[in-house]
Coordinates of C-alpha atoms in Angstrom, one line a residue:
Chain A
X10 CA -0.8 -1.3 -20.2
X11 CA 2.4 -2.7 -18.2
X12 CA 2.4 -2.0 -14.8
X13 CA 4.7 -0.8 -12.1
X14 CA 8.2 -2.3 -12.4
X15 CA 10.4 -3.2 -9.8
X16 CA 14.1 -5.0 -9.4
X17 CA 15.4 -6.6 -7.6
X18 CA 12.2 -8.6 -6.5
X19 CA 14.8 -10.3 -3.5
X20 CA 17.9 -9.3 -1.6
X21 CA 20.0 -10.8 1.0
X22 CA 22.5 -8.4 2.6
X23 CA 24.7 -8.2 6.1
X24 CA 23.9 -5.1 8.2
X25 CA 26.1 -1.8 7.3
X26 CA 26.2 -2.9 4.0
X27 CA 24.4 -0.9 1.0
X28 CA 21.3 -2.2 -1.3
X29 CA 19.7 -0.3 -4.0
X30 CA 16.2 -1.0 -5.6
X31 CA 15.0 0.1 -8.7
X32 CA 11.4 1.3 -9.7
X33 CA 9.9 2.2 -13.4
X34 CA 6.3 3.5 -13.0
X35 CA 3.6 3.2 -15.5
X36 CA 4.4 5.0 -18.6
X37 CA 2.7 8.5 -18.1
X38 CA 2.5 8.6 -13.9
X39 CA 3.8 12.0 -13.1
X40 CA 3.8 10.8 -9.4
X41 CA 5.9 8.0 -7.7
X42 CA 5.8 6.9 -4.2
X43 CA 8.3 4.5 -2.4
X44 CA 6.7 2.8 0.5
X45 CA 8.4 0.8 3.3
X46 CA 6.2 -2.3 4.6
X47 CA 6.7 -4.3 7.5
X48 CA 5.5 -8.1 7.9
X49 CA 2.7 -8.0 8.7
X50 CA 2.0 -4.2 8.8
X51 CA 0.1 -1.8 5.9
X52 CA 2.8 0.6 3.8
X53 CA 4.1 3.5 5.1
X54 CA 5.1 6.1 2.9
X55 CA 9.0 6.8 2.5
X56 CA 8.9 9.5 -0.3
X57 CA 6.5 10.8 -2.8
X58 CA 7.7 12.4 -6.2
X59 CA 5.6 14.5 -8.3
X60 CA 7.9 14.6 -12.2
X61 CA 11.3 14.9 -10.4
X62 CA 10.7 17.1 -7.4
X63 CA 10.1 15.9 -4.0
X64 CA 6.7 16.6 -2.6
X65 CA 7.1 14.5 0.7
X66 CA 9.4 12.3 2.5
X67 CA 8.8 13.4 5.9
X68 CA 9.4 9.9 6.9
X69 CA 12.5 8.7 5.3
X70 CA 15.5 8.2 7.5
X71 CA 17.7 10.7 5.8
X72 CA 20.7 9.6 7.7
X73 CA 21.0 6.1 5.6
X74 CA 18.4 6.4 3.3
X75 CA 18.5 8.1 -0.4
X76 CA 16.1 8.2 -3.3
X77 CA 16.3 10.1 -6.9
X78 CA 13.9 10.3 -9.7
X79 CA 16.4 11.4 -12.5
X80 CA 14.3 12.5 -15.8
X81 CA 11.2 12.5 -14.1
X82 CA 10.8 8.7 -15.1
X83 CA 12.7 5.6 -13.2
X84 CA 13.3 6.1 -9.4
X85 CA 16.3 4.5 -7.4
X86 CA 15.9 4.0 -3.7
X87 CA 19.1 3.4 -1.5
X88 CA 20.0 2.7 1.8
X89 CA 23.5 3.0 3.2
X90 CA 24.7 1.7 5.8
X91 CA 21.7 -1.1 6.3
X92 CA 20.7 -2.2 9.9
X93 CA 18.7 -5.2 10.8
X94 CA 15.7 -3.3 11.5
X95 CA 15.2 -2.6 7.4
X96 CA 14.0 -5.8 6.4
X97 CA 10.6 -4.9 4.8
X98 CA 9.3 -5.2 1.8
X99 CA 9.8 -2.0 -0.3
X100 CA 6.8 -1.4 -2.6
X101 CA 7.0 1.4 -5.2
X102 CA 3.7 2.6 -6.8
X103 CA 2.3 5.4 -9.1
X104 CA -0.5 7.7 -10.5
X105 CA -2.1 9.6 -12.7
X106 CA -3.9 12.7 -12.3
X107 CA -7.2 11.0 -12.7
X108 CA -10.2 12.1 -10.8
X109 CA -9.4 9.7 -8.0
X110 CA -5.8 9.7 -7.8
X111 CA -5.4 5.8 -8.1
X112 CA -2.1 4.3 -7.1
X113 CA -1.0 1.2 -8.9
X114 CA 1.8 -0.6 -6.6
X115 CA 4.4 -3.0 -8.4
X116 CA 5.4 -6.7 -7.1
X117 CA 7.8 -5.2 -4.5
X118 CA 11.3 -6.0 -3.2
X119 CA 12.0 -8.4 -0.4
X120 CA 14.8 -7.1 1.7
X121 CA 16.5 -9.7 4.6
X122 CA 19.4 -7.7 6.5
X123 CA 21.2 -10.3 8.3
Chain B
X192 CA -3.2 12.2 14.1
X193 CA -4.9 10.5 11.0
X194 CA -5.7 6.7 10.9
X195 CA -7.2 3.6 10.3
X196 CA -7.7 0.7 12.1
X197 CA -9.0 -2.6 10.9
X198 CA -10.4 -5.6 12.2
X199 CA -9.9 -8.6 13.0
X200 CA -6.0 -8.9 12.6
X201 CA -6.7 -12.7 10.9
X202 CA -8.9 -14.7 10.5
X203 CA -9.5 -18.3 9.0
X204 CA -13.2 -18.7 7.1
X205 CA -14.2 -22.7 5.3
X206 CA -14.0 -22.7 1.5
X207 CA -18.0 -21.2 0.5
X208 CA -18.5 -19.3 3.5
X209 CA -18.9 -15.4 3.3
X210 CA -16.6 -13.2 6.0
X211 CA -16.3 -9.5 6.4
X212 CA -13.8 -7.2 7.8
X213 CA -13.9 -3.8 9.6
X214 CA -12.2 -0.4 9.2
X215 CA -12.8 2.1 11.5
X216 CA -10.8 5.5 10.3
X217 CA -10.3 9.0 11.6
X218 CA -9.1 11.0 8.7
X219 CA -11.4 13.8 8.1
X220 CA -12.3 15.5 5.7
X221 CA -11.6 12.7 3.3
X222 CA -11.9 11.9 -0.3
X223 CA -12.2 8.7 -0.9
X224 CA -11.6 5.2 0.7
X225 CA -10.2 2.2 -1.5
X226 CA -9.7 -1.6 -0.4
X227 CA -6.7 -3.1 -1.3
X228 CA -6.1 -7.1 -1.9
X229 CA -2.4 -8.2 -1.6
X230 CA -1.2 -11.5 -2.3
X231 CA 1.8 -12.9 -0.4
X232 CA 4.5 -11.9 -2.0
X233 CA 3.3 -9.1 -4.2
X234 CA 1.7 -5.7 -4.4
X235 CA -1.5 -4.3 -2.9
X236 CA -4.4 -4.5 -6.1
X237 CA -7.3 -1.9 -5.8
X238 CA -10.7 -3.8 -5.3
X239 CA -12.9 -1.6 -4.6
X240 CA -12.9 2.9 -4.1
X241 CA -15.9 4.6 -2.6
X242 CA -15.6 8.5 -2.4
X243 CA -17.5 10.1 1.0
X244 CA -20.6 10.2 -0.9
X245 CA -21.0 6.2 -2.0
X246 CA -22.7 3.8 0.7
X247 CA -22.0 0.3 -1.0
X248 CA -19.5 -0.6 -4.0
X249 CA -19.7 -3.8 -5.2
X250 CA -16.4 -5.9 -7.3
X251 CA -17.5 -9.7 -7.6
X252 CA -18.1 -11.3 -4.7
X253 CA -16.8 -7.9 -2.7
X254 CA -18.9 -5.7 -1.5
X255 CA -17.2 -2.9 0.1
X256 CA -19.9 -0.3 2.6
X257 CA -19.4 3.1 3.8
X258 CA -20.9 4.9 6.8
X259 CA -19.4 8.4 6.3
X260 CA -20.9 9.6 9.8
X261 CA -19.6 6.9 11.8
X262 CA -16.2 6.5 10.3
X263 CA -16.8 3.0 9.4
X264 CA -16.2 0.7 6.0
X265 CA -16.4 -2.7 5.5
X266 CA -15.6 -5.1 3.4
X267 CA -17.7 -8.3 2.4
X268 CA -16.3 -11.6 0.8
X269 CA -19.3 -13.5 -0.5
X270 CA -18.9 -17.2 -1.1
X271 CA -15.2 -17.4 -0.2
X272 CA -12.7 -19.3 -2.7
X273 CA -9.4 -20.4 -1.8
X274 CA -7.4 -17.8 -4.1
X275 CA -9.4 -15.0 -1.7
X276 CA -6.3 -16.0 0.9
X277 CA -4.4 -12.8 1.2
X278 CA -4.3 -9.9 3.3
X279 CA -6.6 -7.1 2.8
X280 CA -5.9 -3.4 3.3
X281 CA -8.6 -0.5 4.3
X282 CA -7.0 3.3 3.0
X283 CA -8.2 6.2 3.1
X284 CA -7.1 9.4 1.2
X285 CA -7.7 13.1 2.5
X286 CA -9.1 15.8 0.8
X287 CA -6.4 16.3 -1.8
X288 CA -6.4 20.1 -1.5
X289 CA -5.8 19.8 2.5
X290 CA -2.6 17.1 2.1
X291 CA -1.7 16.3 -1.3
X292 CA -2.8 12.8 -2.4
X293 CA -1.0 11.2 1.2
X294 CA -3.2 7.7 1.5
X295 CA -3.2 6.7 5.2
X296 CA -3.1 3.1 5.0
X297 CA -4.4 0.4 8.1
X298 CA -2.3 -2.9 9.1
X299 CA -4.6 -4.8 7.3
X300 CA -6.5 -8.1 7.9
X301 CA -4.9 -11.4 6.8
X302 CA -7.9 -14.0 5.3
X303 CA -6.8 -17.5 5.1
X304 CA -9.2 -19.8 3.3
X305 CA -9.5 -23.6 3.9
X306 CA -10.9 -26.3 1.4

């Protein structure tokens, strides 16, 4: 089974400039999460999809950030205009609807705003 | 305000040596509790899930406990190898009919381990 995809796995940007990552969840995963991760820090959830619909993203900065799940399948995650304080590493992950809800996180994508 | 706190922040163990790390959490009701290993430089990987009703859960040399009535897991590393150098995340997922499948994750605890 191939797990979570995500591109790019780097990216070097100045601040007020735009970047856009790119997830494809495990074939199947109704539900796709993007997750915002600080050095040094656990995740913290940005937005949670359930098929195409948005079930959560209390804590996305809506005023820079963007993220769609066209078809129900791949997800794009943007931000626009970056600032310094973004540099994380931006982990998308997904389930199933198993009993236990398992999330299965891909490799992640390094973001330096400079 | 759900959430979980582990401990120690870092530490450093001796190659063969055993170590084991804390989570202390406040989420309640809850449905389950996973431990997460994360290599630098990639995603988290599930090692062990216990739901409210498990005590121990066992993955290799990990050993993950639960004390539902203290609020308290732990995770054991038996035998340490080098490749057990990564950072180790405690989360813990609510009831899914009170808040969706929301995990609430701790900072983790970074294990380095020394030949």
């Amino acid at each position: 089974e191939a797990g979570v995809a995500q591109s790019p796995r780097y990216k070097i940007i100045e601040k007020r400039q735009s970047v856009a990552f790119w997830c494809n969840p495990i074939s199947g995963h109704a539900t796709l999460y993007w997750y915002q991760q600080i050095l040094g820090q656990g995740p913290k959830l940005l937005i949670q999809f359930q098929n195409n619909g948005v079930v959560d993203d209390s804590q996305l900065p809506k005023d820079r950030f963007s993220a769609e799940r066209l078809k129900g399948v791949d997800s794009t995650l943007k931000i626009q205009p970056a600032k310094l304080e973004d540099s994380a590493v931006y982990l998308c992950a997904s389930s199933g609807t198993g009993t236990n809800y398992e999330q299965y996180f891909g490799p992640g994508t390094r973001l330096t705003v400079t | 305000k759900n959430q979980v706190e582990q401990s120690p922040q870092s530490l450093i163990i001796l190659e063969g040596k055993n170590c084991t790390l804390q989570c202390n959490y406040t989420v309640s009701p809850f449905s389950n509790l996973r431990w997460y290993k994360q290599d630098t430089g990639r995603g988290p990987v599930s090692l062990t899930i216990m739901t409210f009703s498990e005590n121990t859960k066992s993955n290799g040399r990990y050993t993950a406990t639960l004390d539902a009535d203290t609020k308290q897991s732990s995770l054991h590393i038996t035998a340490s190898q080098l490749s057990d150098s990564a950072s180790y995340i405690c989360v813990v997922s609510p009831m899914i009919k009170a808040a969706g499948n929301k995990l609430t994750f701790g900072g983790g605890t970074r294990v380095l381990v020394k030949p």
